[in-house]
Structures are given as C-alpha cells and as structure tokens.
Coordinates of C-alpha atoms in Angstrom, one line a residue:
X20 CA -106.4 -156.1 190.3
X21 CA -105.5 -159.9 191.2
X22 CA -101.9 -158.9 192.2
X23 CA -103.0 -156.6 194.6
X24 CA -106.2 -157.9 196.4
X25 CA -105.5 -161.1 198.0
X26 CA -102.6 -163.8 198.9
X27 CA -102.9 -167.7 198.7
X28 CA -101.4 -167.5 202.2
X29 CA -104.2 -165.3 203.2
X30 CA -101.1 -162.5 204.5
X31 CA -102.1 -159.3 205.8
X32 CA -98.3 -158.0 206.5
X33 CA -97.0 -159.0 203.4
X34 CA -95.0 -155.7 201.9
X35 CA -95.9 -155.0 198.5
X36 CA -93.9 -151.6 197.7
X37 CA -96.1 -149.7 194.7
X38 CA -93.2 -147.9 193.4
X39 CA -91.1 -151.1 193.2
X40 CA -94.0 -152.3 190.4
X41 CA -93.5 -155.9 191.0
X42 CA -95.3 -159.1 191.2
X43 CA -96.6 -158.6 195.3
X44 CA -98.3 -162.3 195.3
X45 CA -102.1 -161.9 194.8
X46 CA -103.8 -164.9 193.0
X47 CA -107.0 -166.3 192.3
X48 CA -107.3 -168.8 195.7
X49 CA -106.7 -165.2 196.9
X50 CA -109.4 -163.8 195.5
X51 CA -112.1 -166.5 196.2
X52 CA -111.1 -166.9 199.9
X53 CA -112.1 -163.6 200.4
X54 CA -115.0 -163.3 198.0
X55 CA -117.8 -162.0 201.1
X56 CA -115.5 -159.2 201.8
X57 CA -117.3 -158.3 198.0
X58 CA -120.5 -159.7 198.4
X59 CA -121.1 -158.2 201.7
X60 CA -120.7 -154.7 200.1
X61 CA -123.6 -156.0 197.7
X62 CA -121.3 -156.1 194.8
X63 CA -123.2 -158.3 192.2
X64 CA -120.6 -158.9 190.3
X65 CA -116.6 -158.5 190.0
X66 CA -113.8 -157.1 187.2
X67 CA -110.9 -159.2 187.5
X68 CA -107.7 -158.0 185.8
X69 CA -106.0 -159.5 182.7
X70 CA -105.5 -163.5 183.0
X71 CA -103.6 -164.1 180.0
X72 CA -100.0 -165.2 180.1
X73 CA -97.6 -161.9 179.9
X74 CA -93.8 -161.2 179.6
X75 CA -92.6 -162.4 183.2
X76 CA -89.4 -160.5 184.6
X77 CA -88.7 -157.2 185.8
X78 CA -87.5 -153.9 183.3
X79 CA -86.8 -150.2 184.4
X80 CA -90.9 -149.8 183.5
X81 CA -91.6 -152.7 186.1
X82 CA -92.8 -155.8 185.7
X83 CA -96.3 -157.1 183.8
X84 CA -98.3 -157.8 187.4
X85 CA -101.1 -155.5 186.1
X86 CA -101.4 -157.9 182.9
X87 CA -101.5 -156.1 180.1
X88 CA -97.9 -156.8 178.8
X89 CA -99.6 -160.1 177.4
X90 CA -97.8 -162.5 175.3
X91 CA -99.8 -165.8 175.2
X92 CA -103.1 -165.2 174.7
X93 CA -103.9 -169.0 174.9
X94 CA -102.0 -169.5 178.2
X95 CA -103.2 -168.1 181.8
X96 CA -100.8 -166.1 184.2
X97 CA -99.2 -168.7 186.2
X98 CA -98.2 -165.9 188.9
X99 CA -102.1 -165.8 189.7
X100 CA -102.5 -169.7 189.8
X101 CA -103.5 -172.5 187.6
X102 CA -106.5 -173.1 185.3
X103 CA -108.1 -174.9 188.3
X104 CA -107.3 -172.2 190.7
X105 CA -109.4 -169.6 187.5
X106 CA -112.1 -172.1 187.3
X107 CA -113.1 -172.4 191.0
X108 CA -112.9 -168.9 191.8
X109 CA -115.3 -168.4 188.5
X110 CA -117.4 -171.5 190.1
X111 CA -117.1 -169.7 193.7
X112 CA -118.6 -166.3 192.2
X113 CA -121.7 -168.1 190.0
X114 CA -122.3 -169.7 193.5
X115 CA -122.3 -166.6 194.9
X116 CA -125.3 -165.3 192.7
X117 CA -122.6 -162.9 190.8
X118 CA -121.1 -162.4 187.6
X119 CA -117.6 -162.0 186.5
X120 CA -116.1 -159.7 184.3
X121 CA -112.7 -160.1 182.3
X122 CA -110.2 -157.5 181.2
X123 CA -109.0 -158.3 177.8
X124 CA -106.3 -156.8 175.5
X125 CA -107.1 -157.1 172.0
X126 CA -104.9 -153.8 171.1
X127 CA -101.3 -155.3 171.8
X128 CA -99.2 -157.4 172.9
X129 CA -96.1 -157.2 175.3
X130 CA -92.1 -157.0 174.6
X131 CA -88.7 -156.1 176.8
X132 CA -86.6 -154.8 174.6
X133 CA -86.2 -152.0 171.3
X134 CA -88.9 -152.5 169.2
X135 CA -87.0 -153.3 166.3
X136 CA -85.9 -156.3 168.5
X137 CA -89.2 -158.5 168.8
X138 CA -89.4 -162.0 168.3
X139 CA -93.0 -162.2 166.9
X140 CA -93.2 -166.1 167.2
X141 CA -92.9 -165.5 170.6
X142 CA -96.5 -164.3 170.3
X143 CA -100.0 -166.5 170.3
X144 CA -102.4 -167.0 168.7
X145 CA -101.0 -163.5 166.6
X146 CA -97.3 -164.8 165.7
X147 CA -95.8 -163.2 162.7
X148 CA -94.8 -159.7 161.7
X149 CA -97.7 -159.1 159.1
X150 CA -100.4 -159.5 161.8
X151 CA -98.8 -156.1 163.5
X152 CA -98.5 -152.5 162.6
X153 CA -94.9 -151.4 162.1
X154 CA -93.5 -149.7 165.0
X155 CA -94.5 -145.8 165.5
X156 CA -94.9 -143.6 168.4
X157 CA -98.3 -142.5 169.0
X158 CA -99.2 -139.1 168.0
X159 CA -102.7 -138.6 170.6
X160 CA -103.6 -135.1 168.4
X161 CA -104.0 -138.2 165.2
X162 CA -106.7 -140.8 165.4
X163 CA -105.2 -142.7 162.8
X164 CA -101.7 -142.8 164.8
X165 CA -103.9 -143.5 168.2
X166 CA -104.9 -146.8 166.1
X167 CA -101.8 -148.1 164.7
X168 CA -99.0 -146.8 166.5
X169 CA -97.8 -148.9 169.5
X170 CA -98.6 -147.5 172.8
X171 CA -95.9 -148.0 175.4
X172 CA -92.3 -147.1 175.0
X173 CA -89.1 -148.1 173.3
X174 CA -87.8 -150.0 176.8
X175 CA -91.4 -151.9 177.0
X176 CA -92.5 -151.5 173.7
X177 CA -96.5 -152.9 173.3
X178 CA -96.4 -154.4 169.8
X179 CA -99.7 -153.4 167.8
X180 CA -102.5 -156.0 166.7
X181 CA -103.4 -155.2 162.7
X182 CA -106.7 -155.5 164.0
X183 CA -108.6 -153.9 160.7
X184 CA -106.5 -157.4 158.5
X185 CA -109.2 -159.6 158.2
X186 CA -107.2 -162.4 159.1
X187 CA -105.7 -161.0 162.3
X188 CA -109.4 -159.9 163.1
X189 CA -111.6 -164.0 162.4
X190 CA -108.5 -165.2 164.9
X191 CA -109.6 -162.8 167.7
X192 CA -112.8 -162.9 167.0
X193 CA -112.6 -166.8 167.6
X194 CA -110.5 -167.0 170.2
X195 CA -113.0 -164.2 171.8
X196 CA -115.6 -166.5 171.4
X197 CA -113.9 -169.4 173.0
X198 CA -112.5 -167.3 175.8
X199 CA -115.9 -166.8 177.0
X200 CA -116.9 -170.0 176.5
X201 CA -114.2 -171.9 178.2
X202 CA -113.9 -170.1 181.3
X203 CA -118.2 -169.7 181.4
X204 CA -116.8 -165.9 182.2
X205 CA -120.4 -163.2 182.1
X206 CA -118.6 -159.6 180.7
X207 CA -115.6 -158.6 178.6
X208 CA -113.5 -155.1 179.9
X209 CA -111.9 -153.8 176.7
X210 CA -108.8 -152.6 177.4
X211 CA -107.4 -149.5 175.0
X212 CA -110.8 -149.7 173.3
X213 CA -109.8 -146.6 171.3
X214 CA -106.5 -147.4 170.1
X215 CA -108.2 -150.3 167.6
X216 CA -110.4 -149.6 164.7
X217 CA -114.0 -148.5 165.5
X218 CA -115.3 -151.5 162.8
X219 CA -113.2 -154.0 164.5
X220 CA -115.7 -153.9 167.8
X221 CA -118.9 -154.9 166.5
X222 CA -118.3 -158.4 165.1
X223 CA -116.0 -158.8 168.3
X224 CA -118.8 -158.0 170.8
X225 CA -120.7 -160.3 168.9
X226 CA -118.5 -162.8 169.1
X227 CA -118.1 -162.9 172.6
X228 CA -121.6 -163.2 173.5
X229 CA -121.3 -161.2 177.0
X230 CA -121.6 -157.7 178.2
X231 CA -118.7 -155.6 176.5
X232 CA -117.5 -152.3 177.9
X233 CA -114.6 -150.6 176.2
X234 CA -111.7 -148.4 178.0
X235 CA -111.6 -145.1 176.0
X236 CA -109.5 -142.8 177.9
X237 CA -110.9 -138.9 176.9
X238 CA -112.8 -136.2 178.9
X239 CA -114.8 -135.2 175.7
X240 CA -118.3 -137.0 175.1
X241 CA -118.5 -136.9 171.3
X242 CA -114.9 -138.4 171.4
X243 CA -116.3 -141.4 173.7
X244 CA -120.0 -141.9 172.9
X245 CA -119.6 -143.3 169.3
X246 CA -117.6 -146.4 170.5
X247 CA -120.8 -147.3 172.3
X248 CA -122.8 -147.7 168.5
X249 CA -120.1 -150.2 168.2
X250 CA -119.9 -152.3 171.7
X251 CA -122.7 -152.7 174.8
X252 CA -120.8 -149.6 176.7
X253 CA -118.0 -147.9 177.4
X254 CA -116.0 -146.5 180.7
X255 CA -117.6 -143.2 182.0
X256 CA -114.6 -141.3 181.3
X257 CA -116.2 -137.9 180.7
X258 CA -118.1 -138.2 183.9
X259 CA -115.1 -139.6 185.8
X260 CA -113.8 -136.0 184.9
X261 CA -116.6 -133.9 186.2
X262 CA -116.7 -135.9 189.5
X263 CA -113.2 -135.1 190.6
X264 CA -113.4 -131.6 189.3
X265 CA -116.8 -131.2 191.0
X266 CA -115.7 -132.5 194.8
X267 CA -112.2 -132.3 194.3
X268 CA -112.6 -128.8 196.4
X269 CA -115.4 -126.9 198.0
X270 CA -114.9 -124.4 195.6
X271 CA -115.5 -127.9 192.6
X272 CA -117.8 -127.0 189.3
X273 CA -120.6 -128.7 190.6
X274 CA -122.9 -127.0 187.6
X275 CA -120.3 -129.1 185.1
X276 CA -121.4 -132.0 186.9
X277 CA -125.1 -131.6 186.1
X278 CA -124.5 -130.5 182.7
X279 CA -122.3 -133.7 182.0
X280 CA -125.2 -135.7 183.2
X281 CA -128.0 -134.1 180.3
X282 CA -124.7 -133.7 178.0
X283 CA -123.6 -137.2 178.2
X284 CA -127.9 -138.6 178.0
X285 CA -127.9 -136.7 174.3
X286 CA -124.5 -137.7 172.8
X287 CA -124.4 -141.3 173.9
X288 CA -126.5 -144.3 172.7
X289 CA -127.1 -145.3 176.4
X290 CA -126.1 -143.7 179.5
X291 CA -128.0 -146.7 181.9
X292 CA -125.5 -149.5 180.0
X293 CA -122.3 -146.9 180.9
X294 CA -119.4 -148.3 183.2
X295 CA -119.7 -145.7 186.0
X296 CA -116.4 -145.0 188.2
X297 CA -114.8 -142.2 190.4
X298 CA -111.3 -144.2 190.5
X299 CA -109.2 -147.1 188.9
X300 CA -106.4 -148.1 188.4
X301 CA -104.9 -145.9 185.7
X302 CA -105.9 -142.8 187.6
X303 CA -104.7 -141.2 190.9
X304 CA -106.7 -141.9 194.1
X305 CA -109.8 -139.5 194.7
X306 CA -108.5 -139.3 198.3
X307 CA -104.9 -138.4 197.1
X308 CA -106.5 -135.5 195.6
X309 CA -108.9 -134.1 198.8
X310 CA -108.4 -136.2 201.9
X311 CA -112.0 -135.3 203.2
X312 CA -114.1 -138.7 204.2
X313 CA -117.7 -136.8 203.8
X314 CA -116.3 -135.7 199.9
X315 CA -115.4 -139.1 198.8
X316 CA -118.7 -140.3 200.9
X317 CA -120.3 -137.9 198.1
X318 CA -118.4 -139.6 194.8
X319 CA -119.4 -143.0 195.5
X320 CA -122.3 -142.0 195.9
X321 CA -123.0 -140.3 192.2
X322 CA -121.3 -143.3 190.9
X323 CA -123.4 -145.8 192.4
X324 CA -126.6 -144.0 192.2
X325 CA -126.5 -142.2 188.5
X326 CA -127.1 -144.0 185.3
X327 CA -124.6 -147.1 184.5
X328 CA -122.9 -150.1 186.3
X329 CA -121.2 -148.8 189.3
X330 CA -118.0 -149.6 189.8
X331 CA -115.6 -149.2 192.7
X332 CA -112.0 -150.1 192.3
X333 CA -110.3 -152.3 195.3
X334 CA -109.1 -149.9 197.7
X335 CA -111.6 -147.0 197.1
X336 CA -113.7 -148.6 199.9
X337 CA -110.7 -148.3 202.4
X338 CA -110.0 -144.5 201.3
X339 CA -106.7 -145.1 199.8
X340 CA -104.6 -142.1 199.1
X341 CA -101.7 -143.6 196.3
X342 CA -99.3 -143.5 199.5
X343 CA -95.9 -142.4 197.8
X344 CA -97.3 -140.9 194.8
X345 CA -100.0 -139.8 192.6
X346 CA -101.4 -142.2 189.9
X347 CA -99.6 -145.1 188.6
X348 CA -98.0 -147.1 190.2
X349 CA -99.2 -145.6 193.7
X350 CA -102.5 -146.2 193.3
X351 CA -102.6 -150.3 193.2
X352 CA -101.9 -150.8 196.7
X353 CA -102.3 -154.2 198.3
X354 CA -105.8 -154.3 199.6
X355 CA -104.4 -157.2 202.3
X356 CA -102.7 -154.2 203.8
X357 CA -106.2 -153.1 205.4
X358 CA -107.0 -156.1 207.1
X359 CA -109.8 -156.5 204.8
X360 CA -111.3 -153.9 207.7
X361 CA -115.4 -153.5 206.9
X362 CA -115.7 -151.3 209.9
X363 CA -114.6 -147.9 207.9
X364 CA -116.8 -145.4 206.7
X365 CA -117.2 -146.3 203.3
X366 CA -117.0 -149.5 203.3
X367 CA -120.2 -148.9 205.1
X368 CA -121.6 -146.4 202.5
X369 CA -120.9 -148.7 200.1
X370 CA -122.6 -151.6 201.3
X371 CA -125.8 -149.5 202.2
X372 CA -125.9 -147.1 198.5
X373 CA -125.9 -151.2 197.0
X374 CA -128.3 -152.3 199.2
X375 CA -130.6 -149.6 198.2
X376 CA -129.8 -149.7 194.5
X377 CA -130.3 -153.4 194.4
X378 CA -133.6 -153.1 196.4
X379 CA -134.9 -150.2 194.1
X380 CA -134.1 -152.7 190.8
X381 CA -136.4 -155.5 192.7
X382 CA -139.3 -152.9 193.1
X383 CA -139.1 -150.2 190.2
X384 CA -138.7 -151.9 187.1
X385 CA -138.1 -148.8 185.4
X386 CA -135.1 -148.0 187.7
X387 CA -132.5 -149.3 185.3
X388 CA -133.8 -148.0 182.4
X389 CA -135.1 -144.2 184.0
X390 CA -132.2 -141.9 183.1
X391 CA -131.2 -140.1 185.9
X392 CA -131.3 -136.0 185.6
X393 CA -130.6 -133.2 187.7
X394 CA -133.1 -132.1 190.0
X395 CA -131.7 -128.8 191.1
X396 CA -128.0 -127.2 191.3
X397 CA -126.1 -124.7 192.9
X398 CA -122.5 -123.5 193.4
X399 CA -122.3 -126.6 196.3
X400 CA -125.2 -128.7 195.5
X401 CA -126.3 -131.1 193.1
X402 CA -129.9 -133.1 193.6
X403 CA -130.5 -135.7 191.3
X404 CA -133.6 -138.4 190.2
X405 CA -133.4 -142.0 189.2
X406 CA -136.8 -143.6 188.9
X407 CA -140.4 -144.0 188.4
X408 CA -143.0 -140.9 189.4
X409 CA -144.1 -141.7 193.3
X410 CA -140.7 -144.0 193.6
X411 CA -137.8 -142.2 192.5
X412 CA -134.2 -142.0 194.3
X413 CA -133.6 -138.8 195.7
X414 CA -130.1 -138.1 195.5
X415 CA -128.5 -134.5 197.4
X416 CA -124.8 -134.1 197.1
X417 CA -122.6 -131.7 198.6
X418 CA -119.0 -130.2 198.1
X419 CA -119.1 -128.4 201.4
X420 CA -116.7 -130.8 202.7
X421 CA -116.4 -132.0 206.6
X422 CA -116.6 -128.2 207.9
X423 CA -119.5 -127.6 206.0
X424 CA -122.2 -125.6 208.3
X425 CA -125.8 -127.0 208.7
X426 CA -128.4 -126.0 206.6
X427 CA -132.0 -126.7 205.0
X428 CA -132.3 -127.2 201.3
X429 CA -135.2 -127.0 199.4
X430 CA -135.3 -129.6 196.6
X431 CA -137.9 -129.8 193.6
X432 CA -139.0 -132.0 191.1
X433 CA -139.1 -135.1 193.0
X434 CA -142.2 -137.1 191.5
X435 CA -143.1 -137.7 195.0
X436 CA -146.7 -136.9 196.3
X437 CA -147.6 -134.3 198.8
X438 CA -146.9 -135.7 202.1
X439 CA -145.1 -139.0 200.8
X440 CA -143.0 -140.3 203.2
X441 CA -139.4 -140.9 202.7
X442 CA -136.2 -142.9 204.5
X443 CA -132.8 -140.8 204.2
X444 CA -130.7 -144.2 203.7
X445 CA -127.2 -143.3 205.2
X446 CA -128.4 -142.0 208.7
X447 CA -132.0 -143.6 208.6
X448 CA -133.8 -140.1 209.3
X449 CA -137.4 -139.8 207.9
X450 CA -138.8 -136.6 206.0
X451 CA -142.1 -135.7 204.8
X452 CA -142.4 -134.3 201.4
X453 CA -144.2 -130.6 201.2
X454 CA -147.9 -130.7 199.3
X455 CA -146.2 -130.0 195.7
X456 CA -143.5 -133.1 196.3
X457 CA -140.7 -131.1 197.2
X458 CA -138.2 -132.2 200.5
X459 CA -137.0 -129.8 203.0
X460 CA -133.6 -131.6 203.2
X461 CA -131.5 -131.0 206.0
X462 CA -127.8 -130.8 205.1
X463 CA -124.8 -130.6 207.9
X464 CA -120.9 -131.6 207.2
X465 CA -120.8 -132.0 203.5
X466 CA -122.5 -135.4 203.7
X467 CA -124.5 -136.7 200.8
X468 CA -128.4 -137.6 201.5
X469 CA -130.1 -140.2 199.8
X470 CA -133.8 -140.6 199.9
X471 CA -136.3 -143.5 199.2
X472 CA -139.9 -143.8 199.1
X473 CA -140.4 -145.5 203.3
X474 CA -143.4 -147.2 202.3
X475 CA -141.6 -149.2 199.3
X476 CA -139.0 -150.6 202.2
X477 CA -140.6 -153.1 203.7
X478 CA -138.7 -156.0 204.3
X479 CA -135.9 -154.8 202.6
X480 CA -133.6 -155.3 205.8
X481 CA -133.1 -151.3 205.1
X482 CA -132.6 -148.8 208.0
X483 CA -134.7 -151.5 210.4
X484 CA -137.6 -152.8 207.7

C-alpha cells in the first residue's frame, strides 16, 4: 500500500494515525529507496496499490489514500509522485530482476457527495451517465445486484462502470491495453472482480497482456473458482478462510484446512496460478486475532509453500496486530513505523520459506506445476507435499501454539527414498527418512517444519550449502 510503506523523506517517526484514514505521505521515491528491504526477503516481485488519480480531500469515510476512490483513470495520484517518480521505481524493480504488479479498478469510480449528486464529466476516460448503472444499494444475497449496484455508501458513493455496454467495455479494454504498455508494468490485481460481469474479464485479460488475478471476496469455492475460466487467477479467498480458522486457536479446524486444499484442486481451473495470502488489506491482522509468533510462523508458511503466488501484505512480516482496531482501517499501518527492522522473526522466516521456494523452482521443474496435497492430518497437524517423487517439500504445521509440548510425528507419503536425507530449513536440523520414506519429525512449541531433499542443496547458500 504506497501510502503506508515508505516516505520521500525516508521518516521513520512520522505519525500516521489509521483511524484518522488520511493521506500519511508514502510515495513511489518511497518505495524504491527501500526496494532491498523486499528483495532481501526474496520477494520476486511486488503489488503496488492503485496509481490512478482519485477524489483528493477528506469525508466522514476518510480520504482516497488506499486508491480506489478513482476518478481519472488517465492521470496518476500526484500524492504518490509524478510520472517520473512511477517510471523509475518500475525501472528500479526490472533492475532488480522483479516484476511489478498493479491494482486496478475497472468496477467504479469515486464521488463525495449523494449519489444523485455526481458530476459524471468529472470522470475519465468513462464521462457521461449512460456509461454507469443507476444508483442502487447492493443486495450481496443477488448476483445481479452484486454486478450493477454501486458498492460504497451514500456519503462516498462508488459510481458503477456499465461494464457489459460494449462501448463502455472497447474503452477499458484499450486503455487496459495501454496501461500496461506505457508503464512496461508485468501483472494486473483486479480489484472487485466479482462485482463486474463474468464476460467482461476475458477480452480484458486479453487485452492487457500480463498476469491477471481478480479480487473475489467469498469463503465458498464454487462461488470463486469460475472467475478463474474467465481471467489467469483469482485471490485465494476460500483458503484465506481455512487458514485463520485453522491457527486462529489451538483448538483451529485444521481437517477444514486439508479438505480446502483437495476441495479447492477439483473446483478450480488452477490452484498453482492462485493468489495465495493469510492477510491484506481489507481483512483484520492474523496477529490481531492470536498474538502467538510460532502460529503466525505457521500461516506464512502454508501461504508460501502451498499451490499459488504467495503473497505477504506489508506489515505481516513485522507481526502487526491492526493497533486500535480490527480490520479496516487498523490494519494499513505505516510500515516506516518499524524501522524497516529485518531482525524479527518473521521477517526471517520469510526470507528463508522464499529462499527455499525459489531454490526448489531452479531444481524441480515440476515444483510449480505439482499440486500440493495433504500428506497426513490430525486435530493439530497438517503435513503437506509440493513436488516431484525423491524431491518433494515436506511441509508439517502445527496449531499447538508457543506452549505446545515436544513430541515425535510420524509423517507418510513423502516420495522420499528409504534413508534419503533431508535439511529441516527453519532450524537447519537434518533427518533421515525411515526405509518406506516416512520422517520421524520432531515437533516442540507449535513451530512449523519444513523439509528438503539435503543432497539437492548444494550451493544454494541454504542452512550453510
């Protein structure tokens, strides 16, 4: 979120009250000065937040810093920078061998005032009252009210694109394809992917030429899935829901978790081209919902190491709890208010589950495409495989929590041969796998294990190799 990550001034002290939803000062020279503090996680690429010029000034809902209250879709938020400030942080991240991703808004646009009080020409490239829906409040139990009904409310009302007019869908379709273009910018994040018509997505990912990965906000997988026949992916919603319900507690559904993962592999088109997440920010802080280090060690772990693109939202790294509140806006705190500290816990975890993800893609070439499945479950423990037989990532997770006593835990189904060798990646203890493949696994504190063929490590600059 480019409001809340980094300051031109380069600021650590600099107040930025959540609840006060204001502009706090983050921009895009912001952002690139501190690009390593990414990269050094192993981060391969990064999901900026709406650039698009939006309604500027401050309502009783807040002010537009998150960007989606846009207005001008041809013009850039000048409270983030200039075009040259967008074009050399976009140069800085090519340079540093990663992609970029852009949150778009093709759903609506942004007003202050009742909605029977917009001034439609103060909208581009969409600029008359034909190329939106009339005004209507959403009814979520009616898809056809989800589509054409105006999210929002009647303070900050978000005027509706016509999106399934033809004419209204050729102009976003072009200026999708020049958006891309222009700003040489690698992945589009569809914001409110379910509140536009399923046939508008096709033609538009199309158009756009990159990665596309839609927001569809629901816990049920036959209710997401189907927007992935029409764009690359979509947000791991569903999942997002079993994660926190599994290590929320120690007393989590941790058998919902492993029947999400097979549940979500047979309804949806794709689970490896997924957008995989445990936090964001349009829901509360994991750590505002169980405080416990070794728990949230766990759900960074699933969502880097299961099928998808992982993706960690500013902020998770530091364990931030949503100080002063649950959800939005307490959960888009300044990340400049930690220092930028890498000497935390998970920022650590972080930068070693990456390292070993990115070193499995360089040596399995199945690793992206291998669906990952559960291996074994119980009430507290969920073992899971990603990877080719002899090869695969051993993943053990836990919602015992910090007090959790010490134990050993058989695991099966491994694919790894009798006596193979293995590296547990976090603490860099070795394990020998039993004659039929199975690992003895040593579990203490809640903490996750993660395990990796030792002999497939050489110099990957992993646990001493």
């Amino acid at each position: 979120m480019t409001d809340r990550f980094a300051r031109t001034d380069g600021s650590t002290t600099a107040t930025c009250d959540t609840g006060d939803q204001v502009y706090c000062g983050g921009t895009w020279v912001g952002l690139q000065n501190h690009l390593s503090y990414i990269k050094n996680m192993g981060f391969t690429a990064i999901w900026i937040s709406p650039i698009t010029m939006n309604f500027l000034g401050q309502t009783p809902d807040g002010s537009s810093y998150h960007g989606y209250w846009q207005q001008d879709m041809n013009s850039l938020n000048s409270q983030f920078g200039t075009e040259d400030d967008l074009n050399n942080l976009i140069s800085a991240i090519h340079s540093e061998g990663m992609y970029v991703m852009v949150d778009v808004v093709f759903n609506h646009g942004g007003w202050y005032g009742a909605p029977n009080t917009v001034d439609y020409s103060d909208f581009s490239p969409l600029d008359t009252q034909s190329m939106f829906h009339p005004y209507c409040a959403i009814d979520y139990n009616n898809q056809t009210s989800i589509e054409v009904c105006w999210e929002g409310d009647t303070t900050v009302p978000l005027p509706d694109f016509a999106t399934e007019d033809s004419n209204v869908a050729s102009t976003l379709y072009n200026w999708a394809s020049n958006f891309v273009s222009t700003y040489n910018i690698d992945g589009l994040r569809l914001d409110s992917a379910n509140h536009v018509n399923m046939g508008f997505w096709p033609e538009l990912d199309s158009a756009a030429g990159v990665y596309c990965v839609g927001e569809v906000l629901d816990d049920r997988p036959n209710y997401v899935c189907p927007y992935q026949e029409a764009l690359d992916g979509v947000l791991n919603y569903p999942t997002y829901y079993n994660i926190t319900d599994a290590f929320g507690s120690t007393s989590g559904d941790m058998q919902g978790l492993a029947n999400n993962i097979n549940t979500m592999k047979s309804t949806c088109k794709d689970t490896t081209l997924l957008g995989s997440f445990s936090e964001n920010q349009d829901m509360p802080r994991f750590a505002q919902q169980n405080g416990d280090i070794n728990a949230a060690m766990n759900v960074v772990a699933y969502t880097i190491l299961a099928d998808g693109i992982p993706i960690i939202y500013e902020g998770q790294e530091q364990h931030y709890n949503s100080e002063g509140g649950s959800g939005v806006p307490f959960n888009r705190e300044a990340v400049w208010l930690s220092g930028y500290n890498t000497d935390v816990p998970l920022y650590n975890t972080v930068a070693q589950l990456n390292q070993v993800r990115n070193h499995a893609l360089s040596v399995d070439g199945e690793y992206l495409t291998y669906q990952n499945w559960p291996i074994y479950t119980d009430t507290t423990t969920v073992a899971m495989r990603k990877g080719a037989d002899g090869q695969a990532m051993i993943t053990v997770l836990s919602n015992k929590g910090s007090d959790g006593a010490s134990y050993t835990q058989n695991i099966p189904n491994t694919g790894l041969a009798g006596g193979a060798g293995v590296t547990e990646i976090l603490s860099c203890d070795t394990l020998t796998a039993n004659s039929d493949g199975s690992l003895n696994v040593p579990m203490a504190q809640g903490l996750p294990r993660v395990y990796y063929l030792t002999s497939t490590l050489s110099q990957s600059g992993i646990c001493g190799h």
